[in-house]
Amino acid sequence: MQELPWSTEEEQLGMLMLDFKRHTCAPLLLAEGREAIMNVSYEDMFKPVFESDSVGIFLGHNYPEKTGRKHLTNDDLRLANAATAVGNMIGRHMLDYLALLPSKEIYPEGYCSAKQYAYQEFDWKRDLS
């Protein structure tokens, strides 16, 4: 794993870990490219968490402008839910899954939180296309 330099050209899946004092560990790049992101294993995802004694993690998935994405995808939500379940089973909490999106008119902060998104009312067919 390497430190995470967010790319503006390629999709990436990264992780930020927190220790029990809520200090951050170095951000890590887990996968780069759409196919690699969809095939990242939970073993690869959680191994650095155990090696660093982290207790909580944030996952982040950037979407460069060329992807045209404006919202979280079904794949994002499935990955967020599965990582949350695995993390809970092993005592490492998934704090949130953030999609870094280029659509500033929808998300002025530049990201969308999966936890926040899950509580909003939206049209599933329209927003997750």
mmCIF file with all atom_site columns, N, CA, C and O in Angstrom, residues 21 30 34 85 87 95 125-126:
data_model
loop_
_atom_site.group_PDB
_atom_site.id
_atom_site.type_symbol
_atom_site.label_atom_id
_atom_site.label_alt_id
_atom_site.label_comp_id
_atom_site.label_asym_id
_atom_site.label_entity_id
_atom_site.label_seq_id
_atom_site.pdbx_PDB_ins_code
_atom_site.Cartn_x
_atom_site.Cartn_y
_atom_site.Cartn_z
_atom_site.occupancy
_atom_site.B_iso_or_equiv
_atom_site.pdbx_formal_charge
_atom_site.auth_seq_id
_atom_site.auth_comp_id
_atom_site.auth_asym_id
_atom_site.auth_atom_id
_atom_site.pdbx_PDB_model_num
ATOM 1  N N  . LYS A 1 21  ? -7.117  6.992  19.967  1.00 0.00 ? 21  LYS A N  1
ATOM 2  C CA . LYS A 1 21  ? -7.102  8.383  20.430  1.00 0.00 ? 21  LYS A CA 1
ATOM 3  C C  . LYS A 1 21  ? -7.647  9.335  19.364  1.00 0.00 ? 21  LYS A C  1
ATOM 4  O O  . LYS A 1 21  ? -7.550  10.538 19.494  1.00 0.00 ? 21  LYS A O  1
ATOM 5  N N  . LEU A 1 30  ? -5.986  1.863  -1.781  1.00 0.00 ? 30  LEU A N  1
ATOM 6  C CA . LEU A 1 30  ? -6.337  0.444  -1.812  1.00 0.00 ? 30  LEU A CA 1
ATOM 7  C C  . LEU A 1 30  ? -6.442  -0.086 -3.240  1.00 0.00 ? 30  LEU A C  1
ATOM 8  O O  . LEU A 1 30  ? -6.087  -1.230 -3.500  1.00 0.00 ? 30  LEU A O  1
ATOM 9  N N  . ARG A 1 34  ? -11.543 1.501  -12.079 1.00 0.00 ? 34  ARG A N  1
ATOM 10 C CA . ARG A 1 34  ? -12.891 1.005  -11.757 1.00 0.00 ? 34  ARG A CA 1
ATOM 11 C C  . ARG A 1 34  ? -12.917 -0.494 -11.460 1.00 0.00 ? 34  ARG A C  1
ATOM 12 O O  . ARG A 1 34  ? -13.479 -0.925 -10.471 1.00 0.00 ? 34  ARG A O  1
ATOM 13 N N  . ALA A 1 85  ? -20.312 -3.987 7.700   1.00 0.00 ? 85  ALA A N  1
ATOM 14 C CA . ALA A 1 85  ? -20.626 -5.278 8.333   1.00 0.00 ? 85  ALA A CA 1
ATOM 15 C C  . ALA A 1 85  ? -19.357 -6.028 8.718   1.00 0.00 ? 85  ALA A C  1
ATOM 16 O O  . ALA A 1 85  ? -19.247 -6.548 9.830   1.00 0.00 ? 85  ALA A O  1
ATOM 17 N N  . GLY A 1 87  ? -16.341 -4.761 9.198   1.00 0.00 ? 87  GLY A N  1
ATOM 18 C CA . GLY A 1 87  ? -15.693 -4.004 10.264  1.00 0.00 ? 87  GLY A CA 1
ATOM 19 C C  . GLY A 1 87  ? -16.332 -4.247 11.618  1.00 0.00 ? 87  GLY A C  1
ATOM 20 O O  . GLY A 1 87  ? -15.641 -4.432 12.621  1.00 0.00 ? 87  GLY A O  1
ATOM 21 N N  . LEU A 1 95  ? -16.451 4.194  9.821   1.00 0.00 ? 95  LEU A N  1
ATOM 22 C CA . LEU A 1 95  ? -17.070 5.441  10.247  1.00 0.00 ? 95  LEU A CA 1
ATOM 23 C C  . LEU A 1 95  ? -17.885 6.091  9.134   1.00 0.00 ? 95  LEU A C  1
ATOM 24 O O  . LEU A 1 95  ? -18.950 6.644  9.383   1.00 0.00 ? 95  LEU A O  1
ATOM 25 N N  . LYS A 1 125 ? -34.304 5.281  -8.508  1.00 0.00 ? 125 LYS A N  1
ATOM 26 C CA . LYS A 1 125 ? -34.115 5.013  -9.943  1.00 0.00 ? 125 LYS A CA 1
ATOM 27 C C  . LYS A 1 125 ? -33.417 6.182  -10.628 1.00 0.00 ? 125 LYS A C  1
ATOM 28 O O  . LYS A 1 125 ? -32.595 6.003  -11.502 1.00 0.00 ? 125 LYS A O  1
ATOM 29 N N  . ARG A 1 126 ? -33.742 7.406  -10.233 1.00 0.00 ? 126 ARG A N  1
ATOM 30 C CA . ARG A 1 126 ? -33.126 8.580  -10.863 1.00 0.00 ? 126 ARG A CA 1
ATOM 31 C C  . ARG A 1 126 ? -31.689 8.784  -10.355 1.00 0.00 ? 126 ARG A C  1
ATOM 32 O O  . ARG A 1 126 ? -30.766 8.966  -11.124 1.00 0.00 ? 126 ARG A O  1
#
